[in-house]
PDB file of C-alpha atoms in Angstrom:
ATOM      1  CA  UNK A   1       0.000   0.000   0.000  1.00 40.00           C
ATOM      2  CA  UNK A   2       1.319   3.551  -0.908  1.00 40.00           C
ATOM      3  CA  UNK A   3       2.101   5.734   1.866  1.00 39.00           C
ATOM      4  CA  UNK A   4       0.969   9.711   1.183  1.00 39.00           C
ATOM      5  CA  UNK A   5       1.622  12.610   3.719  1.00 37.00           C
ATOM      6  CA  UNK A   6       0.537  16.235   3.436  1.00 36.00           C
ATOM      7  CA  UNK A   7       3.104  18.369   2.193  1.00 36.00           C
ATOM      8  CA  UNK A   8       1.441  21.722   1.438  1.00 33.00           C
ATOM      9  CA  UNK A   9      -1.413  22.726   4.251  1.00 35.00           C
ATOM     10  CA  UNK A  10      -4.506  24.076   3.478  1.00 34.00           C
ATOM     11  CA  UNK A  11      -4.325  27.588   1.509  1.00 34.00           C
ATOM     12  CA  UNK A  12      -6.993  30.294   1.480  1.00 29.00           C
ATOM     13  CA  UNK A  13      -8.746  32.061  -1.229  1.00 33.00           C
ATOM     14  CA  UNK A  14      -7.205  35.250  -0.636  1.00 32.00           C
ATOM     15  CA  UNK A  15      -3.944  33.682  -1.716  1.00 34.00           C
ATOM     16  CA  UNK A  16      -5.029  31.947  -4.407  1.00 30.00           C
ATOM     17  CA  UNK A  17      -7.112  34.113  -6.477  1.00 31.00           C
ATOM     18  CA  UNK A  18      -4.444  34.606  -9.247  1.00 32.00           C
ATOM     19  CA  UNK A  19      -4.307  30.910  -9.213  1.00 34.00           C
ATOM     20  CA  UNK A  20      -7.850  30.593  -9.846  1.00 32.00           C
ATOM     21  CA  UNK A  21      -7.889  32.963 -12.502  1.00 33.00           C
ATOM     22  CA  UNK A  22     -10.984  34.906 -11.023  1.00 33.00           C
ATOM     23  CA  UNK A  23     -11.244  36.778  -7.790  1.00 32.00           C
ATOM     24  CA  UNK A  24     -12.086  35.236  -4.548  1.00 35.00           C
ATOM     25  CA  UNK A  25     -15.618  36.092  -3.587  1.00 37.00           C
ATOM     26  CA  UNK A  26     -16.348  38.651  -0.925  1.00 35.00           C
ATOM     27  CA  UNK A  27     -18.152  36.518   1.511  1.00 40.00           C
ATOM     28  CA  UNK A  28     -16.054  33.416   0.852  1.00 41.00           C
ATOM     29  CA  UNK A  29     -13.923  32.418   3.495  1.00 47.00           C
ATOM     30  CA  UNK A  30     -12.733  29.399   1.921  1.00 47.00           C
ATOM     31  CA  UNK A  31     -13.282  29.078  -2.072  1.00 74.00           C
ATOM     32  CA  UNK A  32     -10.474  26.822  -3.138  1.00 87.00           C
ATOM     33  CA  UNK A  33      -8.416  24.951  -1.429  1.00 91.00           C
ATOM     34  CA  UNK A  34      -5.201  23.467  -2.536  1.00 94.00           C
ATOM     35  CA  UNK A  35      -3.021  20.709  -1.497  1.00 94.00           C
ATOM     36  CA  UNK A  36      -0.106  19.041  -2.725  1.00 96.00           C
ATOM     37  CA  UNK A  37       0.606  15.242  -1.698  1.00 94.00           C
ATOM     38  CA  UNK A  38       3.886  13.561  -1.959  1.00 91.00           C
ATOM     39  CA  UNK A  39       3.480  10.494  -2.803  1.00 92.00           C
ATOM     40  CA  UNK A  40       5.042   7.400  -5.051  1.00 92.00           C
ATOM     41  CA  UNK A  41       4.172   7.390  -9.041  1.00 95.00           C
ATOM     42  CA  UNK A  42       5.542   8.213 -11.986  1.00 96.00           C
ATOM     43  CA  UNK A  43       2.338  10.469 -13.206  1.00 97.00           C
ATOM     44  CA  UNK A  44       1.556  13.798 -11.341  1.00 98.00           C
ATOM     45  CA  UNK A  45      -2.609  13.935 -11.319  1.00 98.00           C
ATOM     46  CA  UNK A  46      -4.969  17.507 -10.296  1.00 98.00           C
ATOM     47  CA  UNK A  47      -7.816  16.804  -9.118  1.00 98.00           C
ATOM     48  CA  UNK A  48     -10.155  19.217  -8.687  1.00 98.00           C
ATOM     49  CA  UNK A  49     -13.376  18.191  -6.674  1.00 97.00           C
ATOM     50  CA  UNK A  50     -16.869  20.083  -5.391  1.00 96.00           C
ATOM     51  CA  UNK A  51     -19.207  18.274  -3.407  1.00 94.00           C
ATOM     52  CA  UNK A  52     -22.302  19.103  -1.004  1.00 91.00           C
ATOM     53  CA  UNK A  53     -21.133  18.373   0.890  1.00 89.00           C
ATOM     54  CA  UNK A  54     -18.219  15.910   2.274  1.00 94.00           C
ATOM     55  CA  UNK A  55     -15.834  13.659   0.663  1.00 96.00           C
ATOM     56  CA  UNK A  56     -12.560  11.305   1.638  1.00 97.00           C
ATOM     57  CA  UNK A  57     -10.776  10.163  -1.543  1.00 98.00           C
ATOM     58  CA  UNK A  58      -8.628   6.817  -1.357  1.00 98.00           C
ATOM     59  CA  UNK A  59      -6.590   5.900  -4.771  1.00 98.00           C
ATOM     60  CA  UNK A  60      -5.468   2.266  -5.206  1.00 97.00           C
ATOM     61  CA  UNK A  61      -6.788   1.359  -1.510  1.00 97.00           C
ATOM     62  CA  UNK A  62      -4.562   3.917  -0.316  1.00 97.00           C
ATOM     63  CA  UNK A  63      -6.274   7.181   1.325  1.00 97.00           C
ATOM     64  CA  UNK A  64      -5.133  10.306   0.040  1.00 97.00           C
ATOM     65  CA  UNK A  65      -7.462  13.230   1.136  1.00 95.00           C
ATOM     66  CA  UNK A  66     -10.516  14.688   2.810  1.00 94.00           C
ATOM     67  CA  UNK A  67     -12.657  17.612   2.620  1.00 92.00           C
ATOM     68  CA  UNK A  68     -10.909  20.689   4.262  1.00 86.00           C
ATOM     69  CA  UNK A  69     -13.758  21.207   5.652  1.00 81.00           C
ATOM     70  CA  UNK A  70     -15.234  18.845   8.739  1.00 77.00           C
ATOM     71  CA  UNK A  71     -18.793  17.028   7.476  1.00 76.00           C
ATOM     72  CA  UNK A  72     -20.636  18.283  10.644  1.00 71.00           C
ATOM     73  CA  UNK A  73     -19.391  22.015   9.115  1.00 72.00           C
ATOM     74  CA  UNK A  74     -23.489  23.478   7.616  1.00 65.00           C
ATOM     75  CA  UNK A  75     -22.908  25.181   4.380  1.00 61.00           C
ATOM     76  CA  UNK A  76     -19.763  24.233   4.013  1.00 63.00           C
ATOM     77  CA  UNK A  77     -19.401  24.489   0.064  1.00 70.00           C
ATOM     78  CA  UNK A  78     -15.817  24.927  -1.291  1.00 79.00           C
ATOM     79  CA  UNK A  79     -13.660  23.642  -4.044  1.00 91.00           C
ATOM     80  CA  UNK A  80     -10.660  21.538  -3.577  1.00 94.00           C
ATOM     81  CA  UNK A  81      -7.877  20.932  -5.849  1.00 96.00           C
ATOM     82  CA  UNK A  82      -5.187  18.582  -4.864  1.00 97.00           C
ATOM     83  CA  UNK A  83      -2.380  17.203  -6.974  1.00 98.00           C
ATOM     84  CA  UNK A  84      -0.657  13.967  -6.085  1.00 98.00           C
ATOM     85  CA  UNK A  85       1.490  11.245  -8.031  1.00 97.00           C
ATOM     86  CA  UNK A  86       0.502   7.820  -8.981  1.00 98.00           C
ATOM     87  CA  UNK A  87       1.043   4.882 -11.572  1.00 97.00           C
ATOM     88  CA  UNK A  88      -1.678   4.546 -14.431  1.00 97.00           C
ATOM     89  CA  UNK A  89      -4.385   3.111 -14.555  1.00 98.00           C
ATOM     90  CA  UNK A  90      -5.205   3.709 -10.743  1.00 98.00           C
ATOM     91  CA  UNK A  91      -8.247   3.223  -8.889  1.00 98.00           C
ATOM     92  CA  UNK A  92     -10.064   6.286  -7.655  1.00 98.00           C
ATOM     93  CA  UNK A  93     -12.503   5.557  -4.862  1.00 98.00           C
ATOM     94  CA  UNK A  94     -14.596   8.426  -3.363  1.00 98.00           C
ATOM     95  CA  UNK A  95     -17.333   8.418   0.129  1.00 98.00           C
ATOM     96  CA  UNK A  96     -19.357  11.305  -0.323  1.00 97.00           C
ATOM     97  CA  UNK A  97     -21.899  12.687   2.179  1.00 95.00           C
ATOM     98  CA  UNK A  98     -24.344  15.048   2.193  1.00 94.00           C
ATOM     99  CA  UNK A  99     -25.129  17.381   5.289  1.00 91.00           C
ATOM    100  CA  UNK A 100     -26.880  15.808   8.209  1.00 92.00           C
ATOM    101  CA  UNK A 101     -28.137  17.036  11.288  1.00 93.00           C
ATOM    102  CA  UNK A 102     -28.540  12.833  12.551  1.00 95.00           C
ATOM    103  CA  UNK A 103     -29.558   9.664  11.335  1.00 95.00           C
ATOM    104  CA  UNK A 104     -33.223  11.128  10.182  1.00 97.00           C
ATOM    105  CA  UNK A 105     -31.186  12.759   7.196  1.00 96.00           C
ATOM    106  CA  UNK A 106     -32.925  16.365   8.343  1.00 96.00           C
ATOM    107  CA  UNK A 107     -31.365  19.964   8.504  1.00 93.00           C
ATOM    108  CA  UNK A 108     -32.103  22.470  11.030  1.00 93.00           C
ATOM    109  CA  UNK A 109     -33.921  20.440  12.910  1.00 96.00           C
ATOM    110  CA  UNK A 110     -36.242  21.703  15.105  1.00 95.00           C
ATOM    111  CA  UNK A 111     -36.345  25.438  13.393  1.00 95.00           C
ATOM    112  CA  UNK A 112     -38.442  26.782  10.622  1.00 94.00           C
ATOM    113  CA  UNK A 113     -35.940  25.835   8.167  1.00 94.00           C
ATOM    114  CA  UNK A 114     -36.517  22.374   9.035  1.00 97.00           C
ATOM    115  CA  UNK A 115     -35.621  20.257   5.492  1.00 96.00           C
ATOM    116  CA  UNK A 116     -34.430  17.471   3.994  1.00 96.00           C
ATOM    117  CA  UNK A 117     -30.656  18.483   2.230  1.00 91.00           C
ATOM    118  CA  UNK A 118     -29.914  17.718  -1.208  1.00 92.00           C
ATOM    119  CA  UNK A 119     -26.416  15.892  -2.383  1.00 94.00           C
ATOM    120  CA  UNK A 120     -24.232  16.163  -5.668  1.00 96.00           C
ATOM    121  CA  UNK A 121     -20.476  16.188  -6.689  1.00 97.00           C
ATOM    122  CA  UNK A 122     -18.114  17.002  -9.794  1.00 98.00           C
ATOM    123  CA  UNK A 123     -14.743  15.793 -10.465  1.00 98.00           C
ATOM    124  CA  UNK A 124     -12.180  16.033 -12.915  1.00 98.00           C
ATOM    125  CA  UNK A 125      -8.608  14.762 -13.050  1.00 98.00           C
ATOM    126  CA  UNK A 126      -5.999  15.885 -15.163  1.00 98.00           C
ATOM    127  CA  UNK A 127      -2.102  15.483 -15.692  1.00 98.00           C
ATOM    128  CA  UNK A 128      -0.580  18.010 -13.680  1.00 97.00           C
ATOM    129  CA  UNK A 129       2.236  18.573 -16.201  1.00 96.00           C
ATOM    130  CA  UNK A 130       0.819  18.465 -19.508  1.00 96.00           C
ATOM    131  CA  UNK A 131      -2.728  19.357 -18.856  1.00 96.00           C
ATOM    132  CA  UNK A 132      -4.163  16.300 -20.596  1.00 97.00           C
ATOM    133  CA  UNK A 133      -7.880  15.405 -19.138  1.00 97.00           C
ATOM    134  CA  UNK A 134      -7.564  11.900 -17.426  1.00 98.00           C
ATOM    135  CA  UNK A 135     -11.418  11.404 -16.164  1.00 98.00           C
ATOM    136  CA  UNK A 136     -14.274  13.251 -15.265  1.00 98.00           C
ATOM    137  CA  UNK A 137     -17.407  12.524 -12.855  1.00 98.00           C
ATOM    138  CA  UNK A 138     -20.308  11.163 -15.321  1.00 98.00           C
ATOM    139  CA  UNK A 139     -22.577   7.923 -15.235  1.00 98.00           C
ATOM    140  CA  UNK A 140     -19.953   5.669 -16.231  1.00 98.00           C
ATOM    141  CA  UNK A 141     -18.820   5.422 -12.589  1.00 98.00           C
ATOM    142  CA  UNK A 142     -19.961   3.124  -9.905  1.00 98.00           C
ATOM    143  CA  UNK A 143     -21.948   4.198  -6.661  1.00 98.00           C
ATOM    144  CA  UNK A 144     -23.643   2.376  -3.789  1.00 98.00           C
ATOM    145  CA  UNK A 145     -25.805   3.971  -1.433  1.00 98.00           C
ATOM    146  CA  UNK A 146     -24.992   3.200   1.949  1.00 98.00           C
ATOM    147  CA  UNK A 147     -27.106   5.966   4.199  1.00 98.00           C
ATOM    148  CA  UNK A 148     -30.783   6.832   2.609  1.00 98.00           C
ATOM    149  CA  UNK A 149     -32.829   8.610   5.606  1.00 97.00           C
ATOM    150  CA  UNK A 150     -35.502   9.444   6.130  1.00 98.00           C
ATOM    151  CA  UNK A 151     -37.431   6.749   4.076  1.00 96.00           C
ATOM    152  CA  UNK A 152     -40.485   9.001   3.919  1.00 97.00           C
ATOM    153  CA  UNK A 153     -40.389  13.063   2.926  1.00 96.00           C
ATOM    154  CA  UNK A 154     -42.841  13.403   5.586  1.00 97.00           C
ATOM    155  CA  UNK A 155     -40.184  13.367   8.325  1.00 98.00           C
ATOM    156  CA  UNK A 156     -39.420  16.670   7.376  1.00 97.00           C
ATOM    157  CA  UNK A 157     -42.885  18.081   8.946  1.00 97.00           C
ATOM    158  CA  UNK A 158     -42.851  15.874  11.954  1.00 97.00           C
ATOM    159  CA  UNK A 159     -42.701  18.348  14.852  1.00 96.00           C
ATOM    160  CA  UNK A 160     -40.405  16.410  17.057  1.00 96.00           C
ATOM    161  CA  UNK A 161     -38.512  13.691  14.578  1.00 97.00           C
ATOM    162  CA  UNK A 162     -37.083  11.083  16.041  1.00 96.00           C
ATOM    163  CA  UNK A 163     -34.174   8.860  14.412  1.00 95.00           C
ATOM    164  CA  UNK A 164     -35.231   5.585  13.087  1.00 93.00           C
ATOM    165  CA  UNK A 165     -38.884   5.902  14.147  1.00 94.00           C
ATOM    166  CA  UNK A 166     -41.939   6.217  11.840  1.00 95.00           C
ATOM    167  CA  UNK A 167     -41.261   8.509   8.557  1.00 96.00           C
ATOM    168  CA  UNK A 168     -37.627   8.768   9.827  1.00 97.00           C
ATOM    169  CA  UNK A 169     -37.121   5.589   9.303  1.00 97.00           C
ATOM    170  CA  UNK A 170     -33.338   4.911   7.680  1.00 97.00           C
ATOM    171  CA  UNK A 171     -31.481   2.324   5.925  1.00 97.00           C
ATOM    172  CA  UNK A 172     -28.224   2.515   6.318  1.00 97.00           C
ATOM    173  CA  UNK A 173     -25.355   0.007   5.796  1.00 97.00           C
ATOM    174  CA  UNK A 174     -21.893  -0.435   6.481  1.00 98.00           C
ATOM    175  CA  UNK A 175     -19.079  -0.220   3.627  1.00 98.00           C
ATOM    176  CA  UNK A 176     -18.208  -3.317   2.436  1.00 98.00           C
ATOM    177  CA  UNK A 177     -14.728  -4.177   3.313  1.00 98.00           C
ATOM    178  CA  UNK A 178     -11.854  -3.221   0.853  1.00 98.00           C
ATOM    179  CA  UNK A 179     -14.342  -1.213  -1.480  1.00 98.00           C
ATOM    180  CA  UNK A 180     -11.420   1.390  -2.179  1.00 98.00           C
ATOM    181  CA  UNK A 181      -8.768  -1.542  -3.352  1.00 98.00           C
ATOM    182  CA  UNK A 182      -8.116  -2.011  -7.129  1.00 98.00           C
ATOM    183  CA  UNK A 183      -9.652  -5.500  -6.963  1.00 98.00           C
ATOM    184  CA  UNK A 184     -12.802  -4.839  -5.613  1.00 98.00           C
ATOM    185  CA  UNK A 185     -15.819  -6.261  -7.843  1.00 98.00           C
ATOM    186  CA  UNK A 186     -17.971  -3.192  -8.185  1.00 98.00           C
ATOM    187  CA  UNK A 187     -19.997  -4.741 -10.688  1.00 97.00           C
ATOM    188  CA  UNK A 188     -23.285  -4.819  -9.122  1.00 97.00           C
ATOM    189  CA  UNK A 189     -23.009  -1.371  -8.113  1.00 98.00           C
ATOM    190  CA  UNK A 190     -25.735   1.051  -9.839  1.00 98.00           C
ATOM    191  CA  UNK A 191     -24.323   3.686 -12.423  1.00 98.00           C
ATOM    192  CA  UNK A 192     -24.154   7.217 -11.277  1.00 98.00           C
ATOM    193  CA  UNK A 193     -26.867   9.723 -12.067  1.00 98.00           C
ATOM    194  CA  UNK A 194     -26.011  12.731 -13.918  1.00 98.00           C
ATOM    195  CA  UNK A 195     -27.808  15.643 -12.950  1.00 98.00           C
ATOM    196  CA  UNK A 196     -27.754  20.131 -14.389  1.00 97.00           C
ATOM    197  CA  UNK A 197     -26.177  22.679 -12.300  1.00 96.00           C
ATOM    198  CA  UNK A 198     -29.827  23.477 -11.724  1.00 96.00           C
ATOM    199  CA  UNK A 199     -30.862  20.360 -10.265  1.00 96.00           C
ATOM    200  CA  UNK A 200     -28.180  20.689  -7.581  1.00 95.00           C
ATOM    201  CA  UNK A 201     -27.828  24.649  -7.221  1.00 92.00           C
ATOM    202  CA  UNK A 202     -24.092  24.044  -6.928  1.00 92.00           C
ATOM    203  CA  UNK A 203     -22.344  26.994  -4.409  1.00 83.00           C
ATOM    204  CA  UNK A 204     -19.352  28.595  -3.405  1.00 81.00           C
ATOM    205  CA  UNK A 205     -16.407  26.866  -4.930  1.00 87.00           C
ATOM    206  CA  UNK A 206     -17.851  25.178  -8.036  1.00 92.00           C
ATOM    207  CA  UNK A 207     -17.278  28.521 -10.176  1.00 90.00           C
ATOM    208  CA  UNK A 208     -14.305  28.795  -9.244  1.00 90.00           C
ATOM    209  CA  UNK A 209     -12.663  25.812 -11.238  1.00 93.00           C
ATOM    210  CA  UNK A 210     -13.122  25.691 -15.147  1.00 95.00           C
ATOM    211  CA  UNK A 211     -14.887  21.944 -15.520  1.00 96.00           C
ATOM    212  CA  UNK A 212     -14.566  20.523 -18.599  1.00 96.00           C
ATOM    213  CA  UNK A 213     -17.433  19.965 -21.107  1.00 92.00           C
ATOM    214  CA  UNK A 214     -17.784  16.460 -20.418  1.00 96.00           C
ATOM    215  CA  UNK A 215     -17.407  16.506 -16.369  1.00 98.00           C
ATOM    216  CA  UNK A 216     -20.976  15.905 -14.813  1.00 98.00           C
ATOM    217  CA  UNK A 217     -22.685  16.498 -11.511  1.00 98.00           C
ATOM    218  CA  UNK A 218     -23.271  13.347  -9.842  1.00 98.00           C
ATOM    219  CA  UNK A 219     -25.129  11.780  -7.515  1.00 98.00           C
ATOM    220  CA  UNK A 220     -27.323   8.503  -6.978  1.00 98.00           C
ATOM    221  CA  UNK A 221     -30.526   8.342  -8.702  1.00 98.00           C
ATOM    222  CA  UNK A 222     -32.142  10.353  -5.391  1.00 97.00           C
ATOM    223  CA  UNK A 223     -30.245  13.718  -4.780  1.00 96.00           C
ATOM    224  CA  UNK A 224     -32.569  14.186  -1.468  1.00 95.00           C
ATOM    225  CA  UNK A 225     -32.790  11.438   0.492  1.00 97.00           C
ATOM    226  CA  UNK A 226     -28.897   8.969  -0.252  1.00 98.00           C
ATOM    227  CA  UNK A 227     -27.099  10.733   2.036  1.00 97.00           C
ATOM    228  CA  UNK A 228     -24.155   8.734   2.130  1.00 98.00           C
ATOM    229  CA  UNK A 229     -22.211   6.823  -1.393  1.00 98.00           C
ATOM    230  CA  UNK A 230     -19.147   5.059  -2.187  1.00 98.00           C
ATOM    231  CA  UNK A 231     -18.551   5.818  -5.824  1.00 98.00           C
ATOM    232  CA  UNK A 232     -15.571   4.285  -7.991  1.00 98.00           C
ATOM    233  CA  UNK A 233     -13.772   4.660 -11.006  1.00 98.00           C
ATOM    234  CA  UNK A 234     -10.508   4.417 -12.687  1.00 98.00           C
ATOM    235  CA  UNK A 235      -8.031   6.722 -14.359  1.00 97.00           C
ATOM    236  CA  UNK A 236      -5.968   6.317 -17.191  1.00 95.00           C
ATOM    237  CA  UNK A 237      -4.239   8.263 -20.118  1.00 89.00           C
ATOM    238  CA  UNK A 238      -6.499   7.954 -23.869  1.00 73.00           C
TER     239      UNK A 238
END
């Protein structure tokens, strides 16, 4: 198993707004954030990732990188771009979450606001030296659903909702084991659903990287109520 370390720590968007080639938002704390990985491989990979809300990112079995930002962190939309090095082809395994409150998959509970959140992520990876496109997000990747709550919309109106009871009812499973290594049979694993920038209402972060044409939002085939996925795919050259 590869061994990775951080090398570069977490930079701010005030500092990287020439890098980004647009200015940092006003009311952006955080916009992109970029990381550099030493690691073993005769390729040097960018990948730049948005999600809403969480993700870890583990390439040949190996983790590499999580969001900047901690998953219990509301609202916390940014951009990351991290660049690492790795032999191709190489597995590229991704958990993403969306934002919630507990196991009833709710936001602001217990306030007017009271909803159920909304998921989706975009991903591209590129050669960090020559700029050719390695692999985007789209449906030919792999997902499985491992958190879906609740199991009924109507949880959302339930005055006092209660985790695992009546409309906020869950299913939720645990990862099956070695799902990030190369050799894992994803086979049976549903395709991932493509959805428009105005399904998802991407935010802060996502227009700050330049996607390319064919990189897609994704999600499973229920933005609302999967809270939790395991997607996979793999990366090559051509």
């Amino acid at each position: 198993m590869r061994r990775f370390h951080l090398a570069l720590g977490v930079a701010f968007a005030a500092g990287l707004a020439a890098c980004a080639d647009r200015p940092a938002k006003a009311n952006d704390q955080r916009v992109i954030n970029e990381r550099e990985i030493e690691s073993d491989g005769t390729t040097k990979v960018m990948a730049e990732i948005w999600v809403d809300n969480w993700f870890a990112l583990s390439v040949n079995g190996a983790p590499l990188i999580q969001d900047s930002v901690p998953f219990k962190t509301e609202r916390s939309f940014n951009a990351e771009r991290v660049t690492f090095n790795t032999d191709l082809p190489a597995t590229i395994a991704f958990e993403f979450r969306d934002f919630r409150e507990n196991d009833t998959g709710l936001e602001y509970i217990g306030t007017g606001r009271q909803q159920i959140g909304d998921g989706g992520a975009i991903v591209q990876f590129t050669d960090a030296e020559t700029g050719a496109l390695l692999k985007v997000s789209n449906s030919t990747w792999k997902c499985l659903v491992i958190n879906r709550a609740p199991l009924d919309e109507a949880c959302a109106k339930e005055s006092d909702p209660q985790e695992g009871e009546g409309p906020c009812a869950a299913e939720i499973r645990d990862a099956p084991a070695y799902w990030t290594a190369p050799n894992f049979d994803d086979s049976q694993w549903a395709a991932a659903t493509e959805y428009s920038a105005l399904e998802v209402s991407p935010k802060d972060g996502y227009d700050e990287l330049d996607w390319k044409p064919g990189a897609k939002l994704i999600w499973s085939d229920n933005l609302k109520l999967d809270n939790t996925l395991l997607c996979r795919t793999v990366i090559a050259r051509g």
